[in-house]
Amino acid sequence: MTEQSRPNLGDGYKQYFEIAPALDQARINDVFFIRHDVYARELGFEPVREDQRETDKYDYRSLHCLVRSADGSRLAGCARLVLTDPQDQDSPLPFEVTCKNTLDRSIIDPAKQPRARIAEVSRLAVMSEFRRRKGEQQSEAMISEQDFGDRNQPRFPYLPVSLYMGAVIMAKRQGIETLFTLTEPRLAEHFAKLGVNIMPIGGPVEHRGQRLPSMLRVDEVYQGLRLLIRPLWHVINAQIDEAYAKASV
């Protein structure tokens, strides 16, 4: 497949999906429902709750990102951006607690950063019906129309990537300069292939599997993206801008 004949990732994405910040309680509840479905019901990481909502003590100072099908009928995925506590700037981000003994503070010491300029991406979840089928390992350089599924069963090879992009774009709007995250090693490798530099900042920890504390610089993300991926960024940025604009009217 030639570069010219490959489907445009941005066009493919907006044909089937819509990403936006969760700016009202109904959309925030959708986020909590997705998290419960994935982390509690499916994976067993959290207890199953009668209200089918998964929440924790960091949500009160978090911004949430939500992906739905383009027609709004189905929930697809979510991620959150945990901010430092405006009432207590020394209050740690979640990874600072989990990784307190494995962080390499010679690379970066989160405690010494301007606290209003850092945040953490966490609780990323994609509903099972929207994940790629098990065993599909097609590289990002060989995307085909089939990767997007169809209107009855839309799929997307980069839903986690789109959620990270959404979190980065929302972080930029908040004046965040440095994002931290706990990632699976293979996810960091995948992002590197797309041109996103997620830098390990310490040794691995056991947290629902092996995870690496990592960081990325918000202003460097778009600059490093491969040309193939940039249309996806543009669409996500436009959808998020539109959601904020509607909310401010």
CSV table of C-alpha atoms in Angstrom, one decimal:
chain,number,residue,atom,x,y,z
A,1,MET,CA,0.0,0.0,0.0
A,2,THR,CA,1.4,3.4,-0.9
A,3,GLU,CA,1.6,6.4,1.4
A,4,GLN,CA,-1.0,8.1,-0.8
A,5,SER,CA,-3.5,5.2,-0.7
A,6,ARG,CA,-3.4,4.7,3.0
A,7,PRO,CA,-6.6,5.8,4.8
A,8,ASN,CA,-6.3,9.1,6.6
A,9,LEU,CA,-6.3,8.3,10.3
A,10,GLY,CA,-8.1,11.5,11.2
A,11,ASP,CA,-10.9,10.9,8.7
A,12,GLY,CA,-11.3,7.3,9.7
A,13,TYR,CA,-11.4,8.2,13.4
A,14,LYS,CA,-14.1,10.9,13.1
A,15,GLN,CA,-16.2,8.7,10.9
A,16,TYR,CA,-16.7,6.3,13.7
A,17,PHE,CA,-15.7,8.0,17.0
A,18,GLU,CA,-16.1,11.2,18.9
A,19,ILE,CA,-13.7,12.3,21.7
A,20,ALA,CA,-14.4,15.0,24.2
A,21,PRO,CA,-13.7,16.2,27.7
A,22,ALA,CA,-16.4,15.0,30.2
A,23,LEU,CA,-17.7,18.4,31.2
A,24,ASP,CA,-21.0,17.5,32.9
A,25,GLN,CA,-22.0,14.9,35.4
A,26,ALA,CA,-23.8,12.6,32.9
A,27,ARG,CA,-20.6,12.3,30.8
A,28,ILE,CA,-18.5,11.8,34.0
A,29,ASN,CA,-20.8,9.0,35.0
A,30,ASP,CA,-20.2,7.5,31.6
A,31,VAL,CA,-16.5,7.5,32.3
A,32,PHE,CA,-17.0,5.9,35.7
A,33,PHE,CA,-19.2,3.2,34.0
A,34,ILE,CA,-16.5,2.4,31.5
A,35,ARG,CA,-13.9,2.1,34.2
A,36,HIS,CA,-16.2,-0.2,36.2
A,37,ASP,CA,-16.9,-2.4,33.2
A,38,VAL,CA,-13.2,-2.8,32.4
A,39,TYR,CA,-11.4,-2.6,35.7
A,40,ALA,CA,-14.1,-4.3,37.9
A,41,ARG,CA,-16.4,-6.5,35.9
A,42,GLU,CA,-13.9,-7.7,33.2
A,43,LEU,CA,-10.4,-7.6,34.8
A,44,GLY,CA,-11.2,-7.9,38.5
A,45,PHE,CA,-8.8,-5.1,39.5
A,46,GLU,CA,-11.5,-3.3,41.5
A,47,PRO,CA,-14.6,-4.6,43.4
A,48,VAL,CA,-17.8,-4.9,41.4
A,49,ARG,CA,-20.2,-2.2,42.7
A,50,GLU,CA,-24.0,-2.1,42.6
A,51,ASP,CA,-24.0,1.3,41.0
A,52,GLN,CA,-21.6,0.1,38.3
A,53,ARG,CA,-19.3,3.1,38.8
A,54,GLU,CA,-15.6,2.9,39.6
A,55,THR,CA,-14.2,5.9,41.4
A,56,ASP,CA,-11.4,6.7,43.7
A,57,LYS,CA,-10.0,9.5,45.9
A,58,TYR,CA,-8.2,11.3,43.0
A,59,ASP,CA,-11.3,11.9,40.8
A,60,TYR,CA,-12.2,15.1,42.6
A,61,ARG,CA,-9.1,16.7,41.1
A,62,SER,CA,-9.2,15.1,37.7
A,63,LEU,CA,-10.2,16.0,34.2
A,64,HIS,CA,-11.8,13.1,32.2
A,65,CYS,CA,-11.7,12.3,28.6
A,66,LEU,CA,-14.4,10.2,26.9
A,67,VAL,CA,-14.7,8.5,23.6
A,68,ARG,CA,-18.0,7.4,22.2
A,69,SER,CA,-19.2,6.1,18.9
A,70,ALA,CA,-19.8,8.9,16.4
A,71,ASP,CA,-23.5,8.7,16.8
A,72,GLY,CA,-23.2,8.9,20.6
A,73,SER,CA,-25.0,5.6,21.1
A,74,ARG,CA,-22.1,3.6,22.5
A,75,LEU,CA,-19.3,4.2,25.0
A,76,ALA,CA,-15.9,3.3,23.8
A,77,GLY,CA,-13.1,4.4,26.2
A,78,CYS,CA,-11.9,6.9,28.7
A,79,ALA,CA,-8.8,8.3,30.4
A,80,ARG,CA,-8.3,10.8,33.1
A,81,LEU,CA,-5.8,13.6,33.8
A,82,VAL,CA,-5.0,13.8,37.6
A,83,LEU,CA,-4.0,17.3,38.6
A,84,THR,CA,-2.1,18.3,41.7
A,85,ASP,CA,-4.4,19.3,44.6
A,86,PRO,CA,-4.9,23.1,44.4
A,87,GLN,CA,-5.5,23.1,48.2
A,88,ASP,CA,-2.4,21.1,48.9
A,89,GLN,CA,0.3,21.3,46.3
A,90,ASP,CA,2.5,18.8,48.2
A,91,SER,CA,-0.2,16.1,47.9
A,92,PRO,CA,1.3,13.4,45.7
A,93,LEU,CA,0.0,12.3,42.3
A,94,PRO,CA,-0.9,8.5,42.3
A,95,PHE,CA,2.3,7.4,40.7
A,96,GLU,CA,4.4,9.2,43.3
A,97,VAL,CA,2.9,6.9,45.9
A,98,THR,CA,3.1,3.7,43.8
A,99,CYS,CA,6.6,4.4,42.6
A,100,LYS,CA,8.2,6.2,45.6
A,101,ASN,CA,10.9,3.6,46.0
A,102,THR,CA,11.7,3.1,42.3
A,103,LEU,CA,11.8,6.6,40.9
A,104,ASP,CA,15.2,7.8,39.6
A,105,ARG,CA,15.1,11.3,40.9
A,106,SER,CA,18.4,12.1,39.1
A,107,ILE,CA,16.2,12.1,35.9
A,108,ILE,CA,13.4,14.1,37.4
A,109,ASP,CA,12.1,14.6,40.9
A,110,PRO,CA,8.4,15.3,40.7
A,111,ALA,CA,8.4,16.8,44.1
A,112,LYS,CA,10.7,19.6,43.0
A,113,GLN,CA,8.7,20.5,39.8
A,114,PRO,CA,6.3,23.4,39.7
A,115,ARG,CA,3.3,21.5,41.0
A,116,ALA,CA,0.7,23.4,38.9
A,117,ARG,CA,2.6,22.4,35.8
A,118,ILE,CA,2.6,18.6,36.3
A,119,ALA,CA,-0.2,16.0,36.0
A,120,GLU,CA,-0.7,12.3,35.6
A,121,VAL,CA,-2.5,10.3,32.9
A,122,SER,CA,-4.2,7.2,34.4
A,123,ARG,CA,-7.3,5.0,34.4
A,124,LEU,CA,-7.2,4.6,30.6
A,125,ALA,CA,-9.8,2.0,29.6
A,126,VAL,CA,-11.3,0.8,26.3
A,127,MET,CA,-14.5,-1.2,26.2
A,128,SER,CA,-13.9,-4.8,25.1
A,129,GLU,CA,-16.1,-4.5,22.0
A,130,PHE,CA,-13.8,-1.8,20.6
A,131,ARG,CA,-10.5,-3.5,21.1
A,132,ARG,CA,-8.7,-5.1,18.2
A,133,ARG,CA,-9.2,-8.8,18.0
A,134,LYS,CA,-6.7,-11.0,19.9
A,135,GLY,CA,-3.8,-11.9,17.7
A,136,GLU,CA,-4.0,-8.9,15.3
A,137,GLN,CA,-0.5,-7.5,15.3
A,138,GLN,CA,-0.7,-5.4,12.1
A,139,SER,CA,1.9,-2.7,12.2
A,140,GLU,CA,0.9,1.0,12.0
A,141,ALA,CA,2.5,1.2,8.6
A,142,MET,CA,0.0,-1.2,7.1
A,143,ILE,CA,-3.3,0.3,8.1
A,144,SER,CA,-6.3,-0.7,5.9
A,145,GLU,CA,-10.0,0.1,5.8
A,146,GLN,CA,-10.7,-3.1,7.7
A,147,ASP,CA,-8.9,-1.7,10.7
A,148,PHE,CA,-11.8,0.6,11.3
A,149,GLY,CA,-14.5,-2.1,11.2
A,150,ASP,CA,-17.9,-0.8,10.2
A,151,ARG,CA,-20.8,1.2,11.6
A,152,ASN,CA,-22.2,-1.8,13.3
A,153,GLN,CA,-18.9,-2.8,14.8
A,154,PRO,CA,-16.4,0.0,14.7
A,155,ARG,CA,-12.9,-0.7,15.8
A,156,PHE,CA,-9.8,1.5,15.7
A,157,PRO,CA,-6.2,0.4,15.9
A,158,TYR,CA,-5.2,3.4,18.0
A,159,LEU,CA,-8.0,4.0,20.5
A,160,PRO,CA,-5.5,4.1,23.4
A,161,VAL,CA,-3.3,6.4,21.4
A,162,SER,CA,-6.3,8.7,20.8
A,163,LEU,CA,-7.1,8.8,24.5
A,164,TYR,CA,-3.5,9.7,25.4
A,165,MET,CA,-3.6,12.4,22.7
A,166,GLY,CA,-6.8,13.7,24.2
A,167,ALA,CA,-5.3,13.8,27.7
A,168,VAL,CA,-2.2,15.6,26.3
A,169,ILE,CA,-4.4,18.2,24.5
A,170,MET,CA,-6.4,18.8,27.6
A,171,ALA,CA,-3.2,19.1,29.7
A,172,LYS,CA,-1.9,21.7,27.3
A,173,ARG,CA,-5.1,23.8,27.8
A,174,GLN,CA,-4.4,23.6,31.6
A,175,GLY,CA,-0.9,24.9,31.2
A,176,ILE,CA,0.6,21.5,32.1
A,177,GLU,CA,4.2,21.0,30.9
A,178,THR,CA,5.1,17.5,32.1
A,179,LEU,CA,2.8,14.5,32.2
A,180,PHE,CA,3.6,11.3,34.1
A,181,THR,CA,2.1,7.9,33.6
A,182,LEU,CA,2.6,4.2,34.5
A,183,THR,CA,2.8,2.3,31.3
A,184,GLU,CA,3.3,-1.2,30.2
A,185,PRO,CA,6.8,-1.5,28.6
A,186,ARG,CA,5.3,-2.6,25.3
A,187,LEU,CA,3.0,0.4,25.2
A,188,ALA,CA,6.0,2.8,25.5
A,189,GLU,CA,7.7,0.9,22.7
A,190,HIS,CA,4.6,1.3,20.5
A,191,PHE,CA,4.4,5.0,21.2
A,192,ALA,CA,8.0,5.4,20.3
A,193,LYS,CA,7.2,3.9,16.8
A,194,LEU,CA,4.6,6.7,16.4
A,195,GLY,CA,7.2,9.3,17.3
A,196,VAL,CA,6.0,9.9,20.9
A,197,ASN,CA,8.9,10.0,23.4
A,198,ILE,CA,7.7,8.5,26.6
A,199,MET,CA,10.8,8.4,28.9
A,200,PRO,CA,11.2,5.9,31.7
A,201,ILE,CA,12.0,7.6,35.0
A,202,GLY,CA,12.6,4.7,37.2
A,203,GLY,CA,12.5,1.0,37.8
A,204,PRO,CA,9.4,-1.2,37.1
A,205,VAL,CA,6.7,-1.7,39.7
A,206,GLU,CA,4.0,-4.4,40.1
A,207,HIS,CA,0.8,-2.5,39.6
A,208,ARG,CA,-1.8,-4.7,37.8
A,209,GLY,CA,1.1,-6.2,35.9
A,210,GLN,CA,4.6,-4.7,35.4
A,211,ARG,CA,4.5,-1.0,34.9
A,212,LEU,CA,7.2,1.6,34.3
A,213,PRO,CA,7.0,5.1,35.7
A,214,SER,CA,7.4,7.4,32.7
A,215,MET,CA,7.1,11.0,31.6
A,216,LEU,CA,6.6,13.0,28.5
A,217,ARG,CA,6.9,16.7,27.7
A,218,VAL,CA,3.6,18.1,26.5
A,219,ASP,CA,5.0,20.6,24.0
A,220,GLU,CA,7.2,17.9,22.4
A,221,VAL,CA,4.4,15.4,21.6
A,222,TYR,CA,3.1,16.9,18.4
A,223,GLN,CA,6.5,17.9,17.1
A,224,GLY,CA,7.7,14.3,17.3
A,225,LEU,CA,4.6,12.6,15.7
A,226,ARG,CA,5.1,10.8,12.5
A,227,LEU,CA,3.3,12.4,9.5
A,228,LEU,CA,1.0,9.4,9.3
A,229,ILE,CA,-0.3,10.1,12.8
A,230,ARG,CA,-0.7,13.9,12.7
A,231,PRO,CA,-4.1,13.9,11.0
A,232,LEU,CA,-5.4,12.0,14.0
A,233,TRP,CA,-4.0,14.7,16.4
A,234,HIS,CA,-5.7,17.4,14.3
A,235,VAL,CA,-9.1,15.7,14.5
A,236,ILE,CA,-8.9,15.1,18.2
A,237,ASN,CA,-7.7,18.6,18.9
A,238,ALA,CA,-10.7,20.0,16.8
A,239,GLN,CA,-13.2,17.8,18.6
A,240,ILE,CA,-12.0,18.7,22.0
A,241,ASP,CA,-11.9,22.5,21.1
A,242,GLU,CA,-15.5,22.2,19.9
A,243,ALA,CA,-16.6,20.5,23.1
A,244,TYR,CA,-15.1,23.3,25.2
A,245,ALA,CA,-16.6,26.0,23.0
A,246,LYS,CA,-20.1,24.5,23.3
A,247,ALA,CA,-19.7,24.2,27.0
A,248,SER,CA,-18.8,27.9,27.3
A,249,VAL,CA,-21.8,29.2,25.4
